Amino acid sequence: MMKKTLTILTLSSMLTTGAAYAATTEAVIPDMNAKQIQPVKTVFEAPITVQVNGNAISESGFEKTGITEPMLPLRAVAESLGFTLTWNPTTYAVDLTKANLFTTVKIGEDRYTINKMLTQLGTAPQLVNSMMYVPASFFGTILHGTVSAKGSSVGITMKEATKKVQSTGVITSIRTTGDNAQIQIQDTGTGGIVLNVSPETTYQMLDGTKLSLADLHVGLTITAEHSMAMTLSLPPQTSASNITVLDTAAHKGALGTTGVIEAVREDGSLLVKGQGLTEDAPGEVVLTVSADTAIVDGKGDAIDKSALVKGTNVIGFYGPMMTKSLPPISNAWKIVVEAEQE
């Protein structure tokens, strides 16, 4: 067989979308030790169709005698997964980057990097018809996707990480429907944020103690990890994946009343008139304030007791024990001072 010569390949020619497959062709694989490219005859026994995140790509993969898994076109698949590819003609390598994920593959080297650690997949990348191919497992083991094969088809999926943020606030309402619930924090009515929770949501104390949805109640200060995406409703709604309770103790059966301080009595107790937040909570209540009463804003940050003056909008959490007087009297364990309306 006559040997073929090959000039230095550019990025566009190395990673270009490819030609149709012949029954027999030559896979050009560089001999990294000899610093030259050696032609190697490769027989394609069957083309492999490829789907990325449910969408078929035009380039096919192939199976070959002596290789235990399909070989797939690197550029077509990786770019469909959102990676940027850069060809290095000096080292016969391709750099792949996406967010904080980076890896390099070299033609002819069964050496792949995961978090700067080298691993082997049993098959080296190959150059065929001016296109680089890698074993299907590369997209699972190295790029952290999911690879599934059925017959002459390979499917690759990669879920995009949902961007999440944290919000902290006092629970003012919990509306439960089966295993799902809507938890409003920071304010009442159209204010604050509504957290949509599901059976996949996790709950815990600050020390890591596991909790459940049933352990939550109004008045608790929580930090929620939730999606950046929110509805345009008032209040906005978002999906929460984790909720951490910041209070050191729960107050089962807690009641809540939102309203205005109508009077500050001589003993320091507060007459609050407004609306009950829970089923058994009165719209008018006298709250006894002690040294143990937490006085905070809607996000749970402590504020001075001097803010408790006549005319201030507050949310009082107390009980469940109350006197039978009118209005009833109860010990407040947390009072939220609402922000002044602009």
Short mmCIF file of C-alpha atoms in Angstrom, two decimals:
data_model
loop_
_atom_site.label_atom_id
_atom_site.label_comp_id
_atom_site.label_asym_id
_atom_site.label_seq_id
_atom_site.Cartn_x
_atom_site.Cartn_y
_atom_site.Cartn_z
CA MET A 1 0.00 0.00 0.00
CA MET A 2 1.29 3.43 -0.88
CA LYS A 3 1.72 5.77 2.07
CA LYS A 4 -0.10 9.07 2.07
CA THR A 5 1.28 12.37 3.26
CA LEU A 6 -0.66 14.90 5.31
CA THR A 7 -0.11 18.61 5.82
CA ILE A 8 -0.70 20.34 9.17
CA LEU A 9 -4.44 20.48 9.85
CA THR A 10 -6.20 23.64 10.93
CA LEU A 11 -9.01 23.85 13.50
CA SER A 12 -11.66 24.12 10.79
CA SER A 13 -10.41 21.07 8.93
CA MET A 14 -9.76 19.00 12.07
CA LEU A 15 -13.20 19.48 13.54
CA THR A 16 -15.30 20.09 10.47
CA THR A 17 -18.62 18.36 10.02
CA GLY A 18 -17.91 15.32 7.99
CA ALA A 19 -18.22 13.38 4.84
CA ALA A 20 -20.29 10.25 4.28
CA TYR A 21 -18.80 6.98 5.47
CA ALA A 22 -17.29 4.51 3.09
CA ALA A 23 -17.25 0.81 3.82
CA THR A 24 -13.46 1.01 4.12
CA THR A 25 -11.48 4.20 4.77
CA GLU A 26 -8.33 5.33 6.52
CA ALA A 27 -8.28 6.81 10.01
CA VAL A 28 -5.36 9.20 10.36
CA ILE A 29 -3.91 8.90 13.86
CA PRO A 30 -0.74 10.73 14.82
CA ASP A 31 2.18 8.82 16.26
CA MET A 32 2.96 11.17 19.14
CA ASN A 33 6.38 9.58 19.74
CA ALA A 34 7.50 9.74 16.12
CA LYS A 35 6.06 13.25 15.75
CA GLN A 36 4.46 12.30 12.45
CA ILE A 37 1.09 11.09 11.28
CA GLN A 38 0.67 7.46 10.28
CA PRO A 39 -2.26 6.33 8.10
CA VAL A 40 -4.23 3.46 9.63
CA LYS A 41 -6.84 1.49 7.71
CA THR A 42 -10.19 1.32 9.52
CA VAL A 43 -13.23 -0.70 8.57
CA PHE A 44 -16.61 0.78 9.53
CA GLU A 45 -19.00 -2.05 10.15
CA ALA A 46 -22.12 0.02 10.90
CA PRO A 47 -23.03 3.71 11.22
CA ILE A 48 -24.43 4.84 14.57
CA THR A 49 -27.14 7.50 14.71
CA VAL A 50 -26.78 10.01 17.53
CA GLN A 51 -29.33 12.04 19.48
CA VAL A 52 -28.35 14.86 21.85
CA ASN A 53 -30.94 15.91 24.42
CA GLY A 54 -33.59 14.22 22.29
CA ASN A 55 -32.57 15.88 19.01
CA ALA A 56 -30.90 13.97 16.18
CA ILE A 57 -27.64 15.38 14.84
CA SER A 58 -26.64 15.06 11.20
CA GLU A 59 -23.24 13.44 11.88
CA SER A 60 -23.11 9.73 12.64
CA GLY A 61 -20.85 7.63 14.77
CA PHE A 62 -19.47 4.22 13.94
CA GLU A 63 -18.60 0.83 15.35
CA LYS A 64 -15.32 -0.85 14.57
CA THR A 65 -13.80 -4.26 15.09
CA GLY A 66 -11.70 -4.32 18.24
CA ILE A 67 -13.55 -1.41 19.91
CA THR A 68 -16.09 -2.30 22.58
CA GLU A 69 -18.21 0.84 22.30
CA PRO A 70 -19.40 3.21 19.57
CA MET A 71 -17.20 6.09 18.45
CA LEU A 72 -19.04 9.43 18.23
CA PRO A 73 -18.16 12.73 16.50
CA LEU A 74 -16.61 14.97 19.16
CA ARG A 75 -17.42 18.41 17.79
CA ALA A 76 -21.02 17.75 16.75
CA VAL A 77 -21.98 16.19 20.08
CA ALA A 78 -19.96 18.47 22.38
CA GLU A 79 -21.17 21.68 20.75
CA SER A 80 -24.77 20.44 20.95
CA LEU A 81 -24.15 20.07 24.71
CA GLY A 82 -22.96 23.67 24.94
CA PHE A 83 -19.17 23.14 24.98
CA THR A 84 -16.64 25.36 23.23
CA LEU A 85 -13.89 23.51 21.34
CA THR A 86 -10.40 24.80 20.56
CA TRP A 87 -7.95 22.87 18.39
CA ASN A 88 -4.22 22.89 19.25
CA PRO A 89 -2.26 21.88 16.11
CA THR A 90 1.00 21.60 18.05
CA THR A 91 -0.17 18.88 20.43
CA TYR A 92 -2.95 17.33 18.28
CA ALA A 93 -5.34 18.09 21.12
CA VAL A 94 -8.76 19.67 21.53
CA ASP A 95 -9.67 21.75 24.58
CA LEU A 96 -13.31 21.63 25.68
CA THR A 97 -14.76 24.24 28.03
CA LYS A 98 -18.17 24.94 29.51
CA ALA A 99 -18.63 27.09 32.60
CA ASN A 100 -16.22 25.64 35.19
CA LEU A 101 -15.71 22.33 33.31
CA PHE A 102 -12.52 21.96 31.28
CA THR A 103 -10.91 18.94 29.66
CA THR A 104 -8.47 18.09 26.86
CA VAL A 105 -8.47 15.16 24.45
CA LYS A 106 -5.52 14.14 22.28
CA ILE A 107 -5.65 12.06 19.14
CA GLY A 108 -4.23 8.61 19.77
CA GLU A 109 -4.01 8.95 23.58
CA ASP A 110 -6.28 6.99 25.90
CA ARG A 111 -5.73 9.60 28.61
CA TYR A 112 -8.65 11.80 29.63
CA THR A 113 -8.82 14.36 32.43
CA ILE A 114 -11.47 14.66 35.14
CA ASN A 115 -10.84 17.53 37.54
CA LYS A 116 -7.15 17.47 36.53
CA MET A 117 -6.96 13.70 37.20
CA LEU A 118 -6.13 11.34 34.33
CA THR A 119 -8.33 8.36 33.52
CA GLN A 120 -8.55 5.79 30.72
CA LEU A 121 -11.66 4.75 28.80
CA GLY A 122 -10.11 1.83 26.93
CA THR A 123 -10.19 3.64 23.57
CA ALA A 124 -8.20 6.63 22.32
CA PRO A 125 -9.70 9.48 20.25
CA GLN A 126 -9.38 8.90 16.51
CA LEU A 127 -9.27 11.11 13.43
CA VAL A 128 -11.42 9.79 10.57
CA ASN A 129 -12.21 11.70 7.39
CA SER A 130 -10.84 14.88 9.04
CA MET A 131 -13.21 14.48 12.01
CA MET A 132 -12.26 13.57 15.57
CA TYR A 133 -14.16 10.73 17.22
CA VAL A 134 -14.22 9.70 20.89
CA PRO A 135 -15.75 6.69 22.64
CA ALA A 136 -19.37 7.19 23.71
CA SER A 137 -18.39 6.85 27.38
CA PHE A 138 -16.41 10.11 27.07
CA PHE A 139 -19.66 12.08 27.20
CA GLY A 140 -20.75 10.28 30.35
CA THR A 141 -17.57 9.72 32.35
CA ILE A 142 -15.70 12.90 31.37
CA LEU A 143 -18.43 15.43 30.51
CA HIS A 144 -20.90 14.15 33.14
CA GLY A 145 -23.75 13.50 30.75
CA THR A 146 -25.99 10.43 30.50
CA VAL A 147 -25.30 7.98 27.67
CA SER A 148 -27.76 5.30 26.55
CA ALA A 149 -27.37 2.91 23.62
CA LYS A 150 -30.05 0.91 21.86
CA GLY A 151 -29.31 -1.01 18.72
CA SER A 152 -27.56 1.25 16.24
CA SER A 153 -28.52 4.45 18.06
CA VAL A 154 -26.88 6.33 20.93
CA GLY A 155 -28.63 8.98 23.01
CA ILE A 156 -26.80 11.57 25.11
CA THR A 157 -28.47 13.90 27.57
CA MET A 158 -27.12 16.54 29.88
CA LYS A 159 -29.34 18.50 32.22
CA GLU A 160 -28.47 22.13 32.59
CA ALA A 161 -27.84 23.06 36.21
CA THR A 162 -30.60 25.30 37.44
CA LYS A 163 -29.21 28.55 38.75
CA LYS A 164 -30.20 28.97 42.37
CA VAL A 165 -30.11 31.71 44.96
CA GLN A 166 -30.91 31.92 48.65
CA SER A 167 -33.59 34.00 50.36
CA THR A 168 -34.10 34.38 54.09
CA GLY A 169 -37.30 35.37 55.84
CA VAL A 170 -39.95 34.66 58.42
CA ILE A 171 -42.74 32.26 57.44
CA THR A 172 -46.06 34.10 57.39
CA SER A 173 -48.20 31.48 55.68
CA ILE A 174 -48.17 27.78 54.78
CA ARG A 175 -50.78 26.41 52.40
CA THR A 176 -50.47 22.66 52.05
CA THR A 177 -51.94 20.45 49.31
CA GLY A 178 -50.93 16.82 49.76
CA ASP A 179 -47.15 16.56 49.56
CA ASN A 180 -46.87 20.04 48.05
CA ALA A 181 -47.13 23.41 49.72
CA GLN A 182 -46.79 27.14 49.21
CA ILE A 183 -44.74 28.86 51.91
CA GLN A 184 -44.81 32.64 52.04
CA ILE A 185 -41.91 34.44 53.71
CA GLN A 186 -40.85 38.01 54.53
CA ASP A 187 -44.33 39.57 54.36
CA THR A 188 -48.07 38.96 54.05
CA GLY A 189 -50.59 39.67 51.31
CA THR A 190 -48.90 40.63 48.04
CA GLY A 191 -45.50 41.14 49.68
CA GLY A 192 -42.59 38.79 50.21
CA ILE A 193 -41.92 35.60 48.27
CA VAL A 194 -43.92 32.38 47.89
CA LEU A 195 -41.81 29.20 47.91
CA ASN A 196 -43.33 26.25 46.08
CA VAL A 197 -42.16 23.03 47.74
CA SER A 198 -42.58 19.43 46.59
CA PRO A 199 -41.66 15.93 47.78
CA GLU A 200 -38.16 16.58 46.35
CA THR A 201 -37.61 19.57 48.66
CA THR A 202 -35.35 18.87 51.64
CA TYR A 203 -35.66 20.40 55.12
CA GLN A 204 -33.15 20.72 57.94
CA MET A 205 -32.09 22.65 61.01
CA LEU A 206 -28.98 24.83 60.91
CA ASP A 207 -27.03 22.03 62.63
CA GLY A 208 -28.01 19.59 59.87
CA THR A 209 -30.83 17.81 61.75
CA LYS A 210 -33.30 16.53 59.18
CA LEU A 211 -36.83 17.93 59.20
CA SER A 212 -39.99 17.48 57.17
CA LEU A 213 -42.62 19.82 55.80
CA ALA A 214 -44.80 18.99 58.81
CA ASP A 215 -42.16 20.48 61.13
CA LEU A 216 -42.56 23.96 59.64
CA HIS A 217 -44.96 26.53 61.03
CA VAL A 218 -45.60 30.26 60.87
CA GLY A 219 -43.08 32.45 62.64
CA LEU A 220 -40.00 30.35 61.90
CA THR A 221 -37.12 32.13 60.24
CA ILE A 222 -35.79 30.10 57.32
CA THR A 223 -33.23 30.28 54.54
CA ALA A 224 -34.48 28.79 51.28
CA GLU A 225 -32.43 27.71 48.30
CA HIS A 226 -34.58 28.32 45.25
CA SER A 227 -34.54 28.90 41.53
CA MET A 228 -33.61 32.32 40.19
CA ALA A 229 -36.70 32.12 37.99
CA MET A 230 -39.80 33.68 39.55
CA THR A 231 -43.33 34.33 38.37
CA LEU A 232 -44.45 37.89 37.69
CA SER A 233 -47.29 37.53 40.16
CA LEU A 234 -47.63 39.39 43.46
CA PRO A 235 -46.13 37.94 45.51
CA PRO A 236 -43.68 36.29 43.11
CA GLN A 237 -43.43 32.50 43.29
CA THR A 238 -40.41 30.23 42.86
CA SER A 239 -39.48 26.58 43.40
CA ALA A 240 -37.49 25.76 46.55
CA SER A 241 -35.09 22.80 46.67
CA ASN A 242 -33.91 23.15 50.27
CA ILE A 243 -35.15 24.91 53.40
CA THR A 244 -33.04 25.47 56.50
CA VAL A 245 -34.68 26.55 59.77
CA LEU A 246 -32.58 29.16 61.56
CA ASP A 247 -34.50 29.17 64.85
CA THR A 248 -33.05 26.92 67.52
CA ALA A 249 -36.48 25.83 68.80
CA ALA A 250 -39.85 25.15 67.21
CA HIS A 251 -43.15 26.48 68.55
CA LYS A 252 -45.70 23.89 67.54
CA GLY A 253 -49.21 25.24 67.20
CA ALA A 254 -47.95 28.82 66.85
CA LEU A 255 -50.53 31.46 65.96
CA GLY A 256 -50.00 34.65 64.01
CA THR A 257 -51.75 38.00 63.73
CA THR A 258 -50.79 40.79 61.33
CA GLY A 259 -51.94 44.31 62.05
CA VAL A 260 -51.20 47.67 63.62
CA ILE A 261 -50.06 48.36 67.16
CA GLU A 262 -53.08 50.21 68.54
CA ALA A 263 -51.60 50.74 71.98
CA VAL A 264 -48.47 50.12 74.02
CA ARG A 265 -49.62 49.37 77.55
CA GLU A 266 -47.83 50.35 80.76
CA ASP A 267 -46.53 46.81 81.26
CA GLY A 268 -45.00 46.90 77.75
CA SER A 269 -47.57 44.60 76.17
CA LEU A 270 -48.92 45.46 72.73
CA LEU A 271 -52.53 45.68 71.57
CA VAL A 272 -52.48 44.53 67.93
CA LYS A 273 -55.52 44.84 65.67
CA GLY A 274 -55.63 43.36 62.22
CA GLN A 275 -56.12 39.89 60.78
CA GLY A 276 -55.33 36.40 62.00
CA LEU A 277 -52.85 34.53 59.82
CA THR A 278 -53.79 31.07 61.05
CA GLU A 279 -57.15 29.37 61.46
CA ASP A 280 -57.45 29.87 65.23
CA ALA A 281 -55.70 33.24 65.43
CA PRO A 282 -57.80 36.25 66.46
CA GLY A 283 -57.73 39.54 64.58
CA GLU A 284 -57.17 41.39 67.85
CA VAL A 285 -54.71 40.25 70.51
CA VAL A 286 -52.61 41.55 73.37
CA LEU A 287 -49.01 40.38 73.07
CA THR A 288 -46.79 40.20 76.13
CA VAL A 289 -43.21 41.13 75.21
CA SER A 290 -40.39 39.61 77.27
CA ALA A 291 -36.62 39.40 77.11
CA ASP A 292 -37.07 36.15 75.17
CA THR A 293 -39.21 37.74 72.47
CA ALA A 294 -37.35 37.99 69.17
CA ILE A 295 -37.95 41.35 67.45
CA VAL A 296 -36.95 41.17 63.81
CA ASP A 297 -37.66 42.48 60.33
CA GLY A 298 -39.23 40.41 57.57
CA LYS A 299 -35.90 38.79 56.69
CA GLY A 300 -35.31 37.71 60.27
CA ASP A 301 -32.66 40.29 61.14
CA ALA A 302 -32.85 41.58 64.71
CA ILE A 303 -34.00 45.15 65.27
CA ASP A 304 -34.32 47.28 68.40
CA LYS A 305 -37.34 47.03 70.69
CA SER A 306 -37.79 50.78 70.34
CA ALA A 307 -39.43 50.11 66.97
CA LEU A 308 -42.52 48.78 68.79
CA VAL A 309 -44.55 51.97 68.98
CA LYS A 310 -48.17 52.87 68.34
CA GLY A 311 -49.03 52.84 64.64
CA THR A 312 -46.33 50.37 63.65
CA ASN A 313 -47.32 47.51 61.34
CA VAL A 314 -46.28 44.21 62.88
CA ILE A 315 -46.79 40.49 62.59
CA GLY A 316 -47.01 38.85 65.99
CA PHE A 317 -46.34 35.15 66.58
CA TYR A 318 -47.49 33.69 69.87
CA GLY A 319 -49.37 30.91 71.62
CA PRO A 320 -50.87 28.52 71.25
CA MET A 321 -51.92 29.29 74.85
CA MET A 322 -54.17 32.38 75.21
CA THR A 323 -56.36 33.81 77.94
CA LYS A 324 -60.12 33.71 77.45
CA SER A 325 -60.36 37.47 77.87
CA LEU A 326 -61.41 39.84 75.11
CA PRO A 327 -59.09 40.55 73.51
CA PRO A 328 -57.09 37.42 74.41
CA ILE A 329 -53.61 37.76 75.87
CA SER A 330 -50.65 35.60 74.86
CA ASN A 331 -46.87 35.57 75.14
CA ALA A 332 -45.15 36.72 71.95
CA TRP A 333 -42.11 34.66 70.99
CA LYS A 334 -41.42 36.60 67.79
CA ILE A 335 -42.59 39.97 66.44
CA VAL A 336 -41.87 41.02 62.88
CA VAL A 337 -41.77 44.77 62.29
CA GLU A 338 -42.93 45.35 58.76
CA ALA A 339 -41.14 47.83 56.51
CA GLU A 340 -42.86 51.12 55.97
CA GLN A 341 -44.74 51.33 52.68
CA GLU A 342 -43.22 53.77 50.20
#
